[in-house]
CSV table of C-alpha atoms in Angstrom, one decimal:
chain,number,residue,atom,x,y,z
A,1,MET,CA,-22.1,68.5,5.0
A,2,ALA,CA,-23.8,65.2,6.0
A,3,GLY,CA,-25.1,64.7,2.5
A,4,VAL,CA,-23.0,61.7,1.4
A,5,GLY,CA,-23.1,59.3,4.3
A,6,ASP,CA,-20.4,60.9,6.5
A,7,ALA,CA,-22.2,59.4,9.5
A,8,HIS,CA,-19.7,56.5,9.3
A,9,GLY,CA,-16.7,58.6,8.6
A,10,ASN,CA,-15.1,57.5,11.8
A,11,VAL,CA,-14.9,53.9,10.6
A,12,PHE,CA,-13.2,54.9,7.3
A,13,ARG,CA,-10.9,57.2,9.1
A,14,ALA,CA,-10.0,54.5,11.6
A,15,LEU,CA,-9.2,52.0,8.8
A,16,ALA,CA,-7.1,54.4,6.8
A,17,ASP,CA,-4.0,54.0,9.0
A,18,PRO,CA,-1.8,50.9,8.5
A,19,THR,CA,-0.9,50.8,12.2
A,20,ARG,CA,-4.6,50.7,13.2
A,21,ARG,CA,-5.2,48.0,10.6
A,22,ALA,CA,-2.3,46.0,12.2
A,23,ILE,CA,-4.0,46.5,15.6
A,24,LEU,CA,-7.2,45.0,14.3
A,25,ASP,CA,-5.2,42.1,12.8
A,26,GLU,CA,-3.7,41.3,16.2
A,27,LEU,CA,-7.0,41.6,18.0
A,28,GLN,CA,-8.6,39.3,15.4
A,29,ASP,CA,-5.8,36.8,16.3
A,30,ARG,CA,-6.7,37.1,20.0
A,31,SER,CA,-9.3,39.5,21.5
A,32,GLY,CA,-8.9,40.8,25.0
A,33,GLN,CA,-5.4,42.2,25.0
A,34,THR,CA,-3.7,44.6,27.3
A,35,LEU,CA,-1.9,47.6,25.8
A,36,PHE,CA,1.4,45.8,26.7
A,37,GLU,CA,0.6,42.8,24.6
A,38,LEU,CA,-0.6,44.8,21.7
A,39,CYS,CA,2.6,46.9,21.6
A,40,ALA,CA,4.7,43.7,21.8
A,41,ARG,CA,2.8,42.2,18.9
A,42,LEU,CA,3.0,45.4,16.8
A,43,VAL,CA,6.8,45.7,17.2
A,44,THR,CA,7.6,42.0,16.7
A,45,ARG,CA,5.1,41.0,14.0
A,46,HIS,CA,4.6,44.3,12.1
A,47,GLY,CA,7.8,46.2,12.8
A,48,VAL,CA,5.8,49.0,14.3
A,49,GLY,CA,7.9,50.6,16.9
A,50,SER,CA,5.4,53.2,18.0
A,51,SER,CA,5.4,54.4,21.6
A,52,ARG,CA,2.8,53.1,24.0
A,53,GLN,CA,1.3,56.6,23.9
A,54,ALA,CA,1.0,56.5,20.2
A,55,VAL,CA,-0.6,53.0,20.2
A,56,SER,CA,-2.9,54.3,23.0
A,57,GLN,CA,-4.0,57.1,20.7
A,58,HIS,CA,-4.6,54.7,17.8
A,59,LEU,CA,-6.8,52.7,20.2
A,60,GLU,CA,-8.8,55.8,21.0
A,61,VAL,CA,-9.5,56.3,17.3
A,62,LEU,CA,-10.6,52.7,16.9
A,63,GLU,CA,-12.8,53.0,20.0
A,64,ALA,CA,-14.4,56.1,18.6
A,65,ALA,CA,-15.2,54.1,15.5
A,66,GLY,CA,-16.7,51.3,17.6
A,67,LEU,CA,-14.1,48.8,16.2
A,68,VAL,CA,-12.5,48.3,19.6
A,69,HIS,CA,-14.0,48.3,23.0
A,70,SER,CA,-11.9,48.5,26.1
A,71,ARG,CA,-13.1,47.0,29.4
A,72,ARG,CA,-11.7,47.2,32.9
A,73,GLU,CA,-11.5,43.9,34.7
A,74,GLY,CA,-10.3,44.6,38.2
A,75,ARG,CA,-7.0,46.5,37.9
A,76,TYR,CA,-6.4,45.5,34.3
A,77,LYS,CA,-7.7,47.0,31.0
A,78,PHE,CA,-8.4,44.8,28.1
A,79,HIS,CA,-9.2,45.6,24.4
A,80,ASP,CA,-11.7,43.6,22.4
A,81,LEU,CA,-12.3,43.7,18.7
A,82,ASP,CA,-15.8,44.5,17.4
A,83,THR,CA,-16.2,44.2,13.6
A,84,THR,CA,-19.9,45.2,13.7
A,85,PRO,CA,-19.2,48.7,12.3
A,86,LEU,CA,-17.7,47.1,9.2
A,87,ARG,CA,-21.2,46.2,8.1
A,88,THR,CA,-21.7,49.8,7.2
A,89,ILE,CA,-19.3,49.1,4.4
A,90,THR,CA,-20.8,45.9,3.0
A,91,ASP,CA,-24.4,47.2,3.6
A,92,ARG,CA,-23.5,50.2,1.4
A,93,TRP,CA,-21.5,48.3,-1.2
A,94,PRO,CA,-22.5,44.6,-0.9
A,95,PRO,CA,-20.0,42.2,-2.3
A,96,PRO,CA,-21.3,39.7,-4.9
A,97,PRO,CA,-22.3,36.4,-3.4
A,98,ALA,CA,-19.5,33.8,-3.3
A,99,THR,CA,-19.8,31.1,-6.0
A,100,PRO,CA,-19.0,27.5,-5.2
A,101,GLU,CA,-15.8,27.6,-7.3
A,102,GLU,CA,-14.7,30.8,-5.6
A,103,GLU,CA,-14.3,30.1,-1.9
A,104,PRO,CA,-14.1,33.2,0.2
A,105,PRO,CA,-10.6,34.1,1.2
A,106,CYS,CA,-9.7,33.2,4.8
A,107,GLY,CA,-12.7,30.8,4.9
A,108,SER,CA,-13.3,28.7,7.9
A,109,ALA,CA,-12.3,25.4,6.2
B,1,MET,CA,31.0,44.8,40.6
B,2,ARG,CA,28.2,42.2,40.5
B,3,ILE,CA,24.4,42.3,40.5
B,4,GLY,CA,23.2,40.8,43.7
B,5,LEU,CA,19.7,42.1,44.4
B,6,THR,CA,16.7,43.4,42.7
B,7,SER,CA,13.5,44.5,44.3
B,8,ILE,CA,9.8,43.9,43.8
B,9,PHE,CA,7.3,46.1,45.7
B,10,VAL,CA,4.7,44.0,47.4
B,11,ASP,CA,1.5,44.9,49.2
B,12,ASP,CA,2.0,42.3,52.0
B,13,GLN,CA,5.3,40.7,52.7
B,14,GLU,CA,4.0,37.5,54.2
B,15,LYS,CA,1.5,37.0,51.4
B,16,ALA,CA,4.3,37.7,48.9
B,17,LEU,CA,6.6,35.2,50.5
B,18,ARG,CA,4.0,32.5,50.2
B,19,PHE,CA,3.3,33.3,46.5
B,20,TYR,CA,6.9,33.6,45.5
B,21,THR,CA,7.8,30.3,47.3
B,22,ASP,CA,4.7,28.1,47.4
B,23,VAL,CA,3.4,29.1,43.9
B,24,LEU,CA,6.3,30.3,41.8
B,25,GLY,CA,8.7,27.9,43.5
B,26,PHE,CA,11.5,30.2,44.7
B,27,LEU,CA,13.4,29.6,48.0
B,28,PRO,CA,13.5,31.9,51.0
B,29,LYS,CA,17.0,33.3,51.5
B,30,ASN,CA,17.1,36.2,53.9
B,31,ASP,CA,14.4,37.0,56.5
B,32,VAL,CA,15.6,39.7,58.9
B,33,PRO,CA,13.2,41.6,61.1
B,34,LEU,CA,13.5,45.3,60.4
B,35,GLY,CA,11.1,47.4,62.5
B,36,GLU,CA,7.5,46.8,61.3
B,37,HIS,CA,8.8,45.1,58.1
B,38,ARG,CA,11.3,42.5,57.2
B,39,TRP,CA,14.4,42.4,54.9
B,40,LEU,CA,13.0,39.5,52.9
B,41,THR,CA,14.6,37.9,49.9
B,42,VAL,CA,14.1,34.8,47.7
B,43,VAL,CA,16.3,33.0,45.2
B,44,SER,CA,15.7,30.6,42.4
B,45,PRO,CA,16.4,26.9,43.4
B,46,GLU,CA,18.3,26.8,40.1
B,47,ALA,CA,20.6,29.5,41.3
B,48,PRO,CA,20.6,29.6,45.1
B,49,ASP,CA,23.7,31.8,45.2
B,50,GLY,CA,22.5,33.9,42.3
B,51,VAL,CA,20.5,37.2,42.2
B,52,GLU,CA,18.1,37.7,45.2
B,53,ILE,CA,14.8,39.3,44.9
B,54,VAL,CA,13.9,41.6,47.7
B,55,LEU,CA,10.2,41.6,48.5
B,56,GLU,CA,10.1,45.2,49.4
B,57,PRO,CA,7.1,46.8,51.3
B,58,ALA,CA,5.1,49.0,48.9
B,59,GLY,CA,4.3,51.6,51.5
B,60,HIS,CA,5.8,54.7,49.9
B,61,PRO,CA,3.0,56.9,48.5
B,62,ALA,CA,4.6,57.0,45.1
B,63,VAL,CA,4.5,53.3,44.7
B,64,GLY,CA,0.7,52.9,44.5
B,65,PRO,CA,0.1,55.2,41.5
B,66,PHE,CA,3.2,53.9,39.7
B,67,ARG,CA,2.1,50.3,40.0
B,68,GLU,CA,-1.6,51.0,39.2
B,69,ALA,CA,-0.6,52.7,36.0
B,70,LEU,CA,1.7,49.8,34.9
B,71,VAL,CA,-0.8,47.1,35.8
B,72,ALA,CA,-3.7,48.9,34.0
B,73,ASP,CA,-1.7,48.8,30.8
B,74,GLY,CA,-0.7,45.2,31.4
B,75,ILE,CA,3.0,46.1,31.8
B,76,PRO,CA,5.2,43.6,33.7
B,77,PHE,CA,8.0,45.3,35.5
B,78,ASN,CA,9.9,42.1,36.2
B,79,ALA,CA,10.5,39.0,34.2
B,80,PHE,CA,11.6,35.5,35.0
B,81,THR,CA,13.2,33.1,32.6
B,82,VAL,CA,11.7,29.6,32.1
B,83,ASP,CA,12.4,26.7,29.9
B,84,ASP,CA,8.9,26.3,28.7
B,85,VAL,CA,6.4,29.1,29.0
B,86,HIS,CA,3.4,27.0,28.0
B,87,ALA,CA,4.1,24.2,30.5
B,88,GLU,CA,4.8,26.8,33.3
B,89,ALA,CA,1.6,28.7,32.5
B,90,ASP,CA,-0.4,25.4,32.6
B,91,ARG,CA,1.2,24.6,36.0
B,92,LEU,CA,0.5,28.0,37.5
B,93,ARG,CA,-3.0,28.3,36.1
B,94,ALA,CA,-3.8,25.0,37.8
B,95,LEU,CA,-2.7,26.7,41.0
B,96,GLY,CA,-5.1,29.5,40.4
B,97,VAL,CA,-2.7,32.1,39.0
B,98,ARG,CA,-4.3,34.7,36.8
B,99,PHE,CA,-2.7,35.5,33.5
B,100,THR,CA,-3.3,38.9,31.8
B,101,GLN,CA,-1.4,37.7,28.7
B,102,GLU,CA,-1.6,34.0,27.7
B,103,PRO,CA,1.6,32.6,26.1
B,104,LEU,CA,2.5,34.4,22.9
B,105,THR,CA,5.3,33.5,20.6
B,106,MET,CA,7.0,36.3,18.8
B,107,GLY,CA,9.9,35.0,16.7
B,108,PRO,CA,12.4,33.2,19.0
B,109,VAL,CA,10.7,34.6,22.1
B,110,THR,CA,7.7,33.3,24.0
B,111,THR,CA,6.2,35.3,26.8
B,112,ALA,CA,3.2,35.3,29.1
B,113,VAL,CA,2.2,37.7,31.9
B,114,LEU,CA,0.8,36.8,35.3
B,115,ASP,CA,-0.5,38.6,38.3
B,116,ASP,CA,1.6,38.0,41.4
B,117,THR,CA,-1.4,38.9,43.7
B,118,CYS,CA,0.9,41.4,45.5
B,119,GLY,CA,0.3,44.3,43.1
B,120,ASN,CA,2.6,43.4,40.2
B,121,LEU,CA,2.5,41.8,36.8
B,122,ILE,CA,5.4,39.4,36.1
B,123,GLN,CA,6.5,38.3,32.7
B,124,LEU,CA,7.6,34.7,32.0
B,125,MET,CA,10.0,34.5,29.2
B,126,GLN,CA,11.5,31.7,27.1
B,127,VAL,CA,14.1,32.2,24.4
B,128,SER,CA,14.3,29.4,21.9
B,129,ALA,CA,17.8,28.4,20.8
B,130,GLY,CA,18.6,28.9,17.1
């Protein structure tokens, strides 16, 4: 069953859900968030009214895919974004190099 | 019927009194010896006859697990209203206060979350007019 590169199935599965993509958007905005902050951002910025338990489960899926790491700092638990697993996508299907006329979207400029 | 008191569980009443007055800027209101603890309340200088916060000893065995679970998930159980969350956060950070959520604006509301050093997370909240 491992014939067609399913080793990275966790990443694709994690990205398939719009709430999980919204979580990544918010962690991109600011890494190192508590569950409370993430829930507040999801409901106010994305209209996602999921329960904390549901968001917690989404975070577990993202952690299993390596896209989110949680760390305990004293009594608090923070969640950090790690986009490294996304390389498995571009390594497998590399995008064409950006031409000078065609600035990459969301460029640093 | 009016709302007169609300409680915050604190690990250490004396330490809590110092934090809530010296750092946050509230005023002591009631301080009545009560066995090994005190009936200890503070009020806002902006509303000295308003709602009092009781700094309640956290000794009951249920309090520990309850607060640990809230704090781990970053959940503030109490919130204070301020005019400017960013300015207040700057002021408190300079006094060594730890924030688990830096100021965040969500539509008309800006919030931040701080550690009260007595076992609780507290939310600062600002609602913009219009």
